[in-house]
Coordinates of C-alpha atoms in Angstrom, one line a residue:
M1 CA -5.5 -10.5 -17.9
N2 CA -8.3 -9.8 -15.5
M3 CA -7.4 -8.9 -12.0
P4 CA -9.8 -9.8 -9.2
S5 CA -11.6 -7.2 -7.2
T6 CA -9.3 -6.3 -4.3
S7 CA -10.0 -4.4 -1.2
S8 CA -8.1 -3.4 1.9
T9 CA -8.6 -5.2 5.2
P10 CA -8.5 -2.7 8.0
P11 CA -6.2 -3.3 11.0
A12 CA -7.5 -4.2 14.4
S13 CA -10.7 -2.6 15.6
A14 CA -10.8 1.1 15.7
R15 CA -12.2 0.9 19.3
R16 CA -9.4 2.2 21.5
Q17 CA -9.2 2.1 25.2
E18 CA -7.0 4.6 27.1
A19 CA -3.8 3.0 28.3
S20 CA -2.8 3.3 31.9
L21 CA 0.5 5.0 32.4
D22 CA 0.3 4.6 36.2
L23 CA 2.9 1.9 36.0
P24 CA 6.2 2.4 37.9
V25 CA 8.5 4.8 36.1
D26 CA 12.2 4.8 36.0
P27 CA 14.0 7.9 37.4
P28 CA 15.6 10.2 34.8
R29 CA 19.1 9.2 33.8
D30 CA 22.0 11.5 34.4
G31 CA 21.7 14.4 32.0
E32 CA 18.4 13.2 30.6
S33 CA 15.9 16.0 29.9
K34 CA 12.3 15.7 31.1
Q35 CA 11.1 15.4 27.5
A36 CA 13.6 12.6 26.8
W37 CA 12.5 10.9 30.0
V38 CA 8.8 11.0 29.0
Y39 CA 9.6 9.8 25.5
R40 CA 11.7 6.9 26.8
Q41 CA 9.1 5.7 29.3
I42 CA 6.4 5.5 26.6
R43 CA 8.6 4.1 23.9
E44 CA 9.9 1.3 26.1
R45 CA 6.3 0.3 27.0
V46 CA 5.4 0.2 23.3
L47 CA 8.3 -2.0 22.4
K48 CA 7.7 -4.4 25.3
G49 CA 4.0 -4.7 24.5
A50 CA 2.8 -3.0 27.7
L51 CA 1.2 -0.5 25.3
P52 CA -0.3 -2.6 22.5
S53 CA -1.1 -1.5 19.0
G54 CA -4.2 0.8 19.0
A55 CA -4.0 1.7 22.7
R56 CA -4.9 5.3 23.3
L57 CA -2.5 7.4 25.3
P58 CA -3.8 9.7 28.0
S59 CA -4.2 13.3 27.0
T60 CA -1.2 15.5 27.5
R61 CA -2.9 17.4 30.2
S62 CA -3.8 14.2 32.1
L63 CA -0.3 12.7 31.8
A64 CA 1.3 16.0 32.9
Q65 CA -0.8 16.0 36.0
R66 CA -0.1 12.3 36.8
W67 CA 3.7 12.6 36.3
R68 CA 3.9 16.2 37.7
I69 CA 5.6 17.8 34.8
A70 CA 4.8 20.6 32.4
R71 CA 2.2 19.9 29.8
S72 CA 4.4 21.4 27.1
T73 CA 7.1 18.8 28.0
V74 CA 4.6 16.0 27.4
E75 CA 3.4 17.6 24.2
A76 CA 7.0 17.7 22.9
A77 CA 7.5 14.0 23.8
Y78 CA 4.3 13.1 22.1
D79 CA 5.4 15.0 19.0
Q80 CA 8.7 13.0 19.0
L81 CA 6.9 9.7 19.3
R82 CA 4.6 10.5 16.4
G83 CA 7.5 11.8 14.3
E84 CA 9.3 8.4 14.8
G85 CA 6.3 6.3 14.0
Y86 CA 5.6 4.9 17.4
T87 CA 2.3 6.7 17.8
A88 CA -0.2 8.4 15.6
G89 CA -3.1 10.8 16.1
T90 CA -5.2 13.6 14.8
V91 CA -7.1 16.5 16.2
G92 CA -10.2 15.1 18.0
S93 CA -9.0 11.5 17.9
G94 CA -6.2 11.6 20.5
T95 CA -2.8 9.9 20.4
Y96 CA -2.6 6.1 20.2
V97 CA 0.0 3.4 19.5
A98 CA 0.5 3.1 15.8
A99 CA -0.9 0.2 13.8
V100 CA 2.6 -0.6 12.5
I101 CA 5.2 -0.8 15.3
P102 CA 8.7 -0.4 13.9
D103 CA 10.4 -3.8 13.3
N104 CA 13.6 -5.0 14.8
F105 CA 16.0 -2.9 12.8
F106 CA 13.9 0.2 13.0
R107 CA 13.8 0.0 16.8
K108 CA 17.5 0.7 17.3
G109 CA 19.8 3.8 17.5
L110 CA 17.7 6.3 19.5
P111 CA 19.1 9.6 20.8
G112 CA 20.9 9.2 24.1
E113 CA 21.7 5.6 23.6
S114 CA 24.8 5.8 21.4
G115 CA 26.1 9.3 21.6
A116 CA 25.8 11.8 18.8
S117 CA 23.8 10.7 15.8
L118 CA 24.2 11.5 12.2
G119 CA 20.5 11.6 11.8
A120 CA 19.7 13.4 15.0
D121 CA 17.5 16.0 13.3
A122 CA 15.3 13.4 11.6
R123 CA 12.5 14.3 14.1
D124 CA 11.6 17.5 12.3
K125 CA 8.7 19.3 10.7
A126 CA 7.0 16.4 8.8
G127 CA 6.8 14.0 11.7
K128 CA 3.1 14.3 12.8
A129 CA 1.7 11.7 10.4
A130 CA -1.2 9.5 11.3
L131 CA -1.2 5.8 10.5
A132 CA -4.9 5.6 9.8
P133 CA -6.9 2.4 9.4
V134 CA -8.4 2.2 5.9
S135 CA -11.9 1.3 5.2
L136 CA -12.9 1.1 1.5
A137 CA -16.6 1.3 2.0
A138 CA -17.6 4.3 -0.1
G139 CA -17.7 7.5 1.9
R140 CA -16.7 5.9 5.2
P141 CA -13.1 6.5 6.2
A142 CA -12.2 4.6 9.4
R143 CA -11.6 7.9 11.1
P144 CA -11.2 11.6 10.0
L145 CA -8.1 12.4 8.1
P146 CA -5.8 15.2 9.2
Y147 CA -6.6 17.7 6.4
E148 CA -5.5 21.3 6.7
Q149 CA -6.9 24.3 4.8
P150 CA -8.2 23.9 1.2
A151 CA -5.6 24.3 -1.6
T152 CA -4.7 27.8 -2.4
P153 CA -4.8 29.1 -6.0
A154 CA -1.0 28.9 -6.1
E155 CA -1.1 25.3 -5.0
Q156 CA -3.8 24.4 -7.5
A157 CA -1.8 25.9 -10.3
E158 CA 1.4 24.0 -9.4
P159 CA 2.8 22.4 -12.6
A160 CA 2.5 18.7 -13.0
E161 CA 5.6 16.5 -12.5
P162 CA 6.4 13.3 -14.4
P163 CA 4.3 10.4 -13.1
F164 CA 7.3 8.6 -11.7
A165 CA 8.2 11.6 -9.5
S166 CA 5.0 11.0 -7.5
R167 CA 6.2 7.5 -6.7
S168 CA 9.6 8.5 -5.3
A169 CA 11.0 9.2 -1.9
D170 CA 10.2 12.7 -0.8
A171 CA 13.6 14.4 -0.5
A172 CA 12.1 17.2 1.6
L173 CA 11.8 14.7 4.5
F174 CA 15.5 13.8 4.5
P175 CA 17.7 15.3 7.2
M176 CA 20.1 17.0 4.8
T177 CA 21.8 19.2 7.4
A178 CA 22.9 16.1 9.4
W179 CA 23.8 14.3 6.2
S180 CA 26.0 17.2 5.1
K181 CA 27.9 17.1 8.4
G182 CA 28.3 13.4 7.9
L183 CA 29.8 14.0 4.5
A184 CA 32.3 16.5 5.9
A185 CA 33.2 14.1 8.7
S186 CA 33.8 11.3 6.2
A187 CA 36.0 13.5 4.1
R188 CA 38.1 14.4 7.2
R189 CA 38.6 10.8 8.1
L190 CA 39.7 9.6 4.7
T191 CA 43.4 8.6 4.4
P192 CA 45.5 8.6 1.3
A193 CA 45.6 4.8 1.5
Q194 CA 41.8 4.6 1.5
L195 CA 41.6 7.0 -1.5
A196 CA 44.0 4.7 -3.4
R197 CA 42.0 1.5 -2.7
D198 CA 39.9 -0.2 -5.4
E199 CA 36.7 -1.5 -3.8
P200 CA 34.6 -2.8 -6.8
Q201 CA 32.3 -4.7 -4.4
G202 CA 31.8 -1.6 -2.3
W203 CA 33.1 -0.1 0.9
P204 CA 33.5 -3.0 3.4
A205 CA 31.9 -1.1 6.4
L206 CA 28.9 -0.3 4.3
R207 CA 28.5 -3.9 3.1
E208 CA 28.6 -5.0 6.7
Q209 CA 25.9 -2.5 7.7
I210 CA 23.7 -3.6 4.8
A211 CA 24.1 -7.2 5.8
S212 CA 23.1 -6.4 9.3
Y213 CA 20.2 -4.3 8.2
L214 CA 18.8 -6.9 5.9
G215 CA 19.1 -9.6 8.6
A216 CA 17.0 -7.5 11.0
A217 CA 14.6 -5.9 8.6
R218 CA 14.1 -8.4 5.8
G219 CA 15.0 -11.7 7.4
I220 CA 18.0 -12.4 5.1
V221 CA 20.9 -14.3 6.6
C222 CA 24.0 -13.1 4.7
D223 CA 27.4 -11.6 5.3
A224 CA 29.4 -8.7 3.8
A225 CA 31.0 -11.1 1.2
Q226 CA 27.6 -11.6 -0.5
V227 CA 26.8 -7.9 -0.6
V228 CA 27.6 -5.8 -3.7
V229 CA 27.1 -2.0 -3.5
L230 CA 25.4 -0.7 -6.7
S231 CA 24.2 2.6 -8.0
G232 CA 20.6 1.3 -7.8
I233 CA 18.4 -1.6 -8.7
R234 CA 18.7 -1.0 -12.4
D235 CA 22.5 -1.4 -12.1
G236 CA 21.9 -4.7 -10.4
L237 CA 19.5 -5.9 -13.1
D238 CA 22.0 -4.9 -15.8
L239 CA 24.8 -6.8 -14.0
C240 CA 22.6 -9.9 -13.8
G241 CA 22.0 -9.8 -17.5
R242 CA 25.7 -9.2 -18.2
I243 CA 26.9 -12.0 -16.0
L244 CA 24.2 -14.7 -16.3
L245 CA 22.7 -14.5 -19.8
T246 CA 23.6 -15.7 -23.2
P247 CA 21.7 -14.7 -26.4
R248 CA 19.8 -17.9 -26.4
D249 CA 18.5 -17.7 -22.8
K250 CA 15.0 -16.8 -21.8
V251 CA 14.2 -14.2 -19.2
L252 CA 10.7 -14.1 -17.7
I253 CA 9.3 -10.8 -16.5
E254 CA 6.0 -10.0 -14.9
D255 CA 3.2 -8.7 -17.2
P256 CA 2.1 -6.1 -16.3
G257 CA 5.4 -5.3 -14.6
Y258 CA 8.4 -3.1 -14.3
V259 CA 8.6 -1.0 -17.4
N260 CA 12.4 -0.9 -17.6
A261 CA 12.9 -4.7 -17.4
V262 CA 12.8 -5.2 -21.1
P263 CA 15.2 -2.5 -22.2
I264 CA 17.6 -3.6 -19.4
Y265 CA 17.7 -7.3 -20.3
R266 CA 17.3 -6.9 -24.1
P267 CA 21.0 -6.2 -24.8
Y268 CA 21.9 -9.6 -23.5
T269 CA 19.3 -11.8 -25.0
S270 CA 16.4 -11.6 -27.4
G271 CA 14.4 -14.0 -25.3
V272 CA 12.7 -11.6 -22.9
V273 CA 9.3 -13.1 -22.3
P274 CA 6.5 -11.2 -20.5
L275 CA 4.5 -13.7 -18.4
P276 CA 1.0 -12.6 -17.3
I277 CA 0.6 -12.5 -13.6
D278 CA -2.4 -13.9 -11.7
A279 CA -4.0 -13.0 -8.3
Q280 CA -0.8 -14.1 -6.5
G281 CA 1.7 -12.5 -8.7
F282 CA 4.3 -14.3 -10.8
A283 CA 2.6 -17.4 -12.4
V284 CA 5.0 -20.3 -11.6
A285 CA 2.7 -22.9 -13.2
R286 CA 3.0 -21.0 -16.6
A287 CA 6.7 -20.6 -16.1
R288 CA 7.2 -24.4 -15.6
R289 CA 5.9 -25.0 -19.1
L290 CA 8.6 -23.0 -20.8
S291 CA 12.0 -24.3 -21.7
G292 CA 15.4 -22.5 -21.7
V293 CA 14.6 -20.2 -18.9
K294 CA 17.7 -18.8 -17.3
L295 CA 16.4 -15.9 -15.2
V296 CA 13.2 -14.5 -13.8
H297 CA 12.5 -11.0 -12.5
V298 CA 9.9 -10.6 -9.8
T299 CA 8.6 -8.0 -7.4
P300 CA 7.2 -10.2 -4.6
A301 CA 6.8 -7.7 -1.8
H302 CA 4.7 -5.1 -3.7
Q303 CA 4.2 -6.2 -7.3
S304 CA 4.8 -3.4 -9.8
P305 CA 2.3 -2.0 -10.6
T306 CA -0.6 -3.9 -9.0
G307 CA 0.8 -3.9 -5.5
I308 CA 0.0 -7.6 -5.0
T309 CA 2.1 -9.3 -2.2
M310 CA 3.2 -12.8 -3.3
P311 CA 2.0 -15.2 -0.6
V312 CA 4.4 -17.6 1.1
S313 CA 2.9 -20.7 -0.8
R314 CA 3.7 -19.1 -4.1
R315 CA 7.1 -18.0 -3.0
L316 CA 8.0 -21.6 -2.0
E317 CA 6.6 -22.8 -5.3
L318 CA 8.8 -20.4 -7.2
L319 CA 11.9 -21.3 -5.2
D320 CA 11.3 -25.0 -5.7
W321 CA 11.0 -24.6 -9.5
A322 CA 14.1 -22.4 -9.6
A323 CA 16.2 -25.0 -7.7
Q324 CA 14.9 -27.9 -9.9
A325 CA 15.3 -26.0 -13.2
G326 CA 18.6 -24.2 -12.4
V327 CA 16.9 -20.8 -12.8
W328 CA 18.2 -17.6 -11.2
V329 CA 15.6 -15.4 -9.5
V330 CA 16.1 -11.6 -9.3
E331 CA 14.1 -10.3 -6.4
D332 CA 13.4 -6.6 -7.0
D333 CA 12.7 -5.3 -3.4
Y334 CA 12.1 -1.7 -4.5
D335 CA 9.9 -0.3 -1.6
S336 CA 9.7 -2.9 1.1
E337 CA 10.5 -0.5 4.0
F338 CA 7.1 1.1 3.7
N339 CA 4.2 -1.0 5.0
Y340 CA 1.3 0.9 6.6
D341 CA -1.2 -1.7 7.9
G342 CA 1.0 -4.5 9.1
A343 CA 4.5 -6.0 9.1
P344 CA 5.8 -7.1 5.7
L345 CA 6.6 -10.6 4.8
A346 CA 10.3 -11.5 5.0
A347 CA 12.1 -11.3 1.7
L348 CA 12.0 -14.1 -0.8
K349 CA 15.8 -14.4 -0.3
S350 CA 15.1 -15.4 3.3
L351 CA 13.5 -18.6 2.1
D352 CA 16.3 -19.3 -0.5
G353 CA 17.8 -22.6 0.7
A354 CA 19.2 -23.4 -2.7
D355 CA 20.9 -20.0 -3.1
R356 CA 19.2 -19.1 -6.4
V357 CA 17.9 -15.6 -5.5
I358 CA 19.7 -12.3 -6.2
H359 CA 18.1 -9.8 -3.9
C360 CA 18.2 -6.2 -5.1
G361 CA 17.3 -3.1 -3.1
S362 CA 18.0 0.6 -3.2
F363 CA 18.6 3.5 -0.7
N364 CA 17.6 5.8 -3.5
K365 CA 14.0 4.7 -2.8
T366 CA 14.2 5.2 1.0
L367 CA 16.4 8.3 1.2
F368 CA 16.6 10.4 -2.0
N369 CA 16.9 9.7 -5.7
A370 CA 20.2 11.5 -6.3
L371 CA 22.0 9.4 -3.7
R372 CA 22.6 6.6 -6.3
I373 CA 23.5 3.8 -3.9
G374 CA 21.8 0.5 -4.0
Y375 CA 22.8 -3.1 -3.3
A376 CA 22.5 -6.7 -4.2
V377 CA 22.8 -9.8 -2.0
V378 CA 24.1 -12.5 -4.4
P379 CA 24.6 -16.2 -4.1
R380 CA 28.1 -17.0 -2.8
A381 CA 29.0 -18.7 -6.1
L382 CA 28.3 -15.4 -8.0
A383 CA 30.0 -12.9 -5.7
P384 CA 33.4 -13.0 -7.4
A385 CA 31.8 -12.5 -10.8
F386 CA 29.8 -9.5 -9.6
A387 CA 32.8 -7.9 -8.1
E388 CA 34.8 -8.5 -11.3
A389 CA 32.0 -7.0 -13.4
R390 CA 31.9 -4.0 -11.2
R391 CA 35.6 -3.6 -11.7
K392 CA 35.5 -3.9 -15.4
T393 CA 32.6 -1.5 -15.9
G394 CA 34.1 1.1 -13.5
R395 CA 30.8 1.6 -11.8
S396 CA 32.1 1.9 -8.2
G397 CA 30.3 4.7 -6.3
S398 CA 31.8 7.6 -4.3
L399 CA 33.7 6.4 -1.3
I400 CA 32.7 9.5 0.8
E401 CA 29.0 8.8 0.2
Q402 CA 29.4 5.1 1.0
M403 CA 31.3 5.9 4.3
T404 CA 28.6 8.4 5.3
L405 CA 25.8 6.0 4.6
A406 CA 27.5 3.3 6.6
R407 CA 27.6 5.6 9.6
F408 CA 24.0 6.7 8.9
L409 CA 22.9 3.0 9.2
E410 CA 25.1 2.3 12.2
D411 CA 24.1 5.2 14.4
G412 CA 20.3 4.9 13.8
G413 CA 19.8 7.9 11.5
F414 CA 18.5 5.6 8.8
A415 CA 16.0 3.9 11.1
R416 CA 14.7 7.3 12.4
H417 CA 14.3 8.6 8.9
V418 CA 12.4 5.6 7.7
R419 CA 10.1 5.7 10.7
K420 CA 9.3 9.3 10.1
A421 CA 8.8 8.9 6.3
R422 CA 6.6 5.9 6.9
G423 CA 4.2 8.0 8.9
V424 CA 4.2 10.8 6.3
Y425 CA 3.6 8.4 3.4
A426 CA 0.8 6.7 5.3
R427 CA -1.0 10.0 5.7
R428 CA -0.6 10.7 2.0
R429 CA -1.8 7.2 1.2
D430 CA -4.9 8.0 3.3
A431 CA -5.4 11.3 1.5
A432 CA -5.2 9.5 -1.9
L433 CA -7.8 7.0 -0.8
Q434 CA -10.0 9.8 0.5
A435 CA -9.7 11.5 -2.9
L436 CA -10.8 8.3 -4.6
R437 CA -13.8 7.9 -2.2
Q438 CA -14.8 11.4 -3.2
A439 CA -14.5 10.4 -6.8
V440 CA -16.7 7.3 -6.7
G441 CA -19.3 8.7 -4.4
A442 CA -21.7 6.0 -3.3
D443 CA -20.1 3.4 -5.6
A444 CA -17.7 0.7 -4.4
L445 CA -14.0 1.6 -4.4
R446 CA -11.7 -1.1 -5.7
V447 CA -7.9 -0.6 -5.1
S448 CA -4.9 -2.9 -4.7
G449 CA -1.5 -2.3 -3.3
E450 CA -2.6 0.4 -0.9
H451 CA -1.1 -1.4 2.1
A452 CA 2.5 -0.5 1.2
G453 CA 4.9 1.3 -1.0
F454 CA 4.6 4.6 -2.9
H455 CA 1.6 3.9 -5.1
L456 CA -1.7 2.2 -5.3
L457 CA -3.8 0.9 -8.3
W458 CA -7.3 2.1 -8.7
W459 CA -9.4 -0.4 -10.7
L460 CA -11.8 1.9 -12.6
P461 CA -15.6 1.3 -12.3
S462 CA -17.6 0.9 -15.4
G463 CA -18.0 4.1 -17.4
W464 CA -14.8 5.7 -16.4
D465 CA -12.2 6.8 -19.0
A466 CA -8.6 6.2 -18.0
R467 CA -7.4 9.0 -20.3
Q468 CA -9.6 11.5 -18.5
V469 CA -8.3 10.3 -15.1
V470 CA -4.7 10.6 -16.2
E471 CA -5.4 14.2 -17.4
A472 CA -7.0 15.0 -14.1
G473 CA -3.8 13.8 -12.4
R474 CA -1.8 16.0 -14.6
K475 CA -3.9 19.1 -13.7
A476 CA -3.6 18.3 -10.0
G477 CA 0.1 17.7 -10.2
V478 CA -0.3 14.0 -9.1
G479 CA 1.4 11.2 -11.0
V480 CA -1.3 9.0 -12.6
Q481 CA -0.7 6.4 -15.3
D482 CA -2.9 4.0 -17.1
V483 CA -2.1 0.4 -15.9
A484 CA -2.0 -0.6 -19.6
E485 CA 1.3 1.3 -19.9
F486 CA 2.9 -1.4 -17.7
A487 CA 1.7 -4.3 -19.8
R488 CA 3.4 -5.9 -22.8
K489 CA 1.1 -8.7 -23.9
A490 CA -1.4 -9.0 -21.1
T491 CA -4.7 -7.0 -21.1
P492 CA -5.3 -5.8 -17.6
A493 CA -8.7 -4.6 -16.4
P494 CA -9.1 -0.8 -16.7
G495 CA -7.2 0.9 -13.9
V496 CA -4.8 3.7 -13.1
V497 CA -1.6 3.7 -11.0
I498 CA -1.6 6.7 -8.5
G499 CA 1.7 7.8 -6.9
Y500 CA 1.3 9.6 -3.6
S501 CA 4.6 9.4 -1.7
A502 CA 6.1 12.7 -3.0
V503 CA 2.8 14.5 -3.3
D504 CA 1.4 17.0 -0.7
E505 CA -2.1 16.5 0.5
A506 CA -3.3 19.7 -1.1
R507 CA -2.7 18.2 -4.6
L508 CA -4.4 15.0 -3.6
R509 CA -7.5 16.9 -2.5
R510 CA -7.4 18.7 -5.8
L511 CA -7.3 15.4 -7.6
G512 CA -10.4 14.2 -5.6
A513 CA -12.3 17.3 -6.7
L514 CA -11.3 16.9 -10.3
L515 CA -12.2 13.2 -10.4
A516 CA -15.5 13.8 -8.7
A517 CA -16.4 16.1 -11.5
L518 CA -15.7 13.3 -14.0
R519 CA -18.0 10.7 -12.3
P520 CA -20.1 9.1 -15.0
G521 CA -23.8 10.1 -14.7
R522 CA -23.0 13.0 -12.3
A523 CA -25.3 16.0 -13.1
R524 CA -23.4 18.9 -14.6
G525 CA -24.2 22.3 -13.3

């Protein structure tokens, strides 16, 4: 399988005009601090469009003079806005409205609007990330990246982690203090009757919050009766196999694709068929030529591992075929919350008029791996079967964690955390791209999937050895895998998958230096 050359399209022009904040301002609310007041004035203008994407904010000194408040107060408000993803900026480039404005769900639940928040400390140390435009012309980043000091010897000697660890949520960003308080509060609220209840489909309040979240963030119209709380996406895939498949059925998976798909579905059928993807993802035309297909597994938002986003035309083609052929479609929506250069497409499930899509997602990917809470939105006809399968397998999750997560979603803590993490991961994405620009020198840089998620795919130029690149990643402590490891029968072009979400920038800089030394034809000193 030969993938086309793929490059990133930068967001709107990097030319930024300073926004006027001489508009009328509302007086502070009762009990509202000056910092909160400044923050609210700017945030409301961003959400109403008065401050458009890319608009440069006045300097902290200038705004402090205009609004007659202390400069330190403005600086604190600017830090909060950057931490929550509304603005971005680096030393020397000022502060400007971020390229990706938080979507409908992620605009809700701000401090002071609904009382005490479970996630109130989510605006902490890691919140100064910049959402940088990306230019893939060799050696020309769209603007300087916020690098700190060079890696220390201790950082350079940091032991390598398994490749998948670099493609995970960074648990260090999570507001664990607030979460711990939420767990304690949930435990205090539990009644003996609640402890005795059997909720195989999941805690009702959590299912309601998940349905609300998916409606706002992913465009999925559903209710709590369609939501099943799981331990993660793999749990959902296993249930799909258990409930829907017989030994004679065919399951189509993307090739290259999710490496765990085959072992998950194989216990239920021997007919697991890898289907080579094309430039738009899952190849529906090829699928139509196969008989006996009962289920297909796709990653339409950010194809694993290439990062391709399935266009709407292909999504409609897939849904049309599924409805005609009676095929169930499993939508693996593993990292859709993290888009860096534009709003994501609505979920495949949002277009599912025939109710053939099972939408699977996971809070393990957005919060921290050890949480072990995911979800599926299932067709109404399948909801009783999924609940019964959960009951029989005894896989119901901890009630206390489910109650705490429901509160975290309701009070805006989840939205704040995702906004903050989105900015941090964007900065690390930029650092990974900068490392690759350093590696290729004057040559063209070809990547895919860099617009979203936790990883990107670097299509290697002629003369590069994937094994050496993987070894450089190991030395730097960055997860790097040969794309061939994700393939079953397809033969992808030479490339490597680079995970960056849980990797600090020092290690990514180290990777750039190691790769630059491997550049074919580079003179050795």
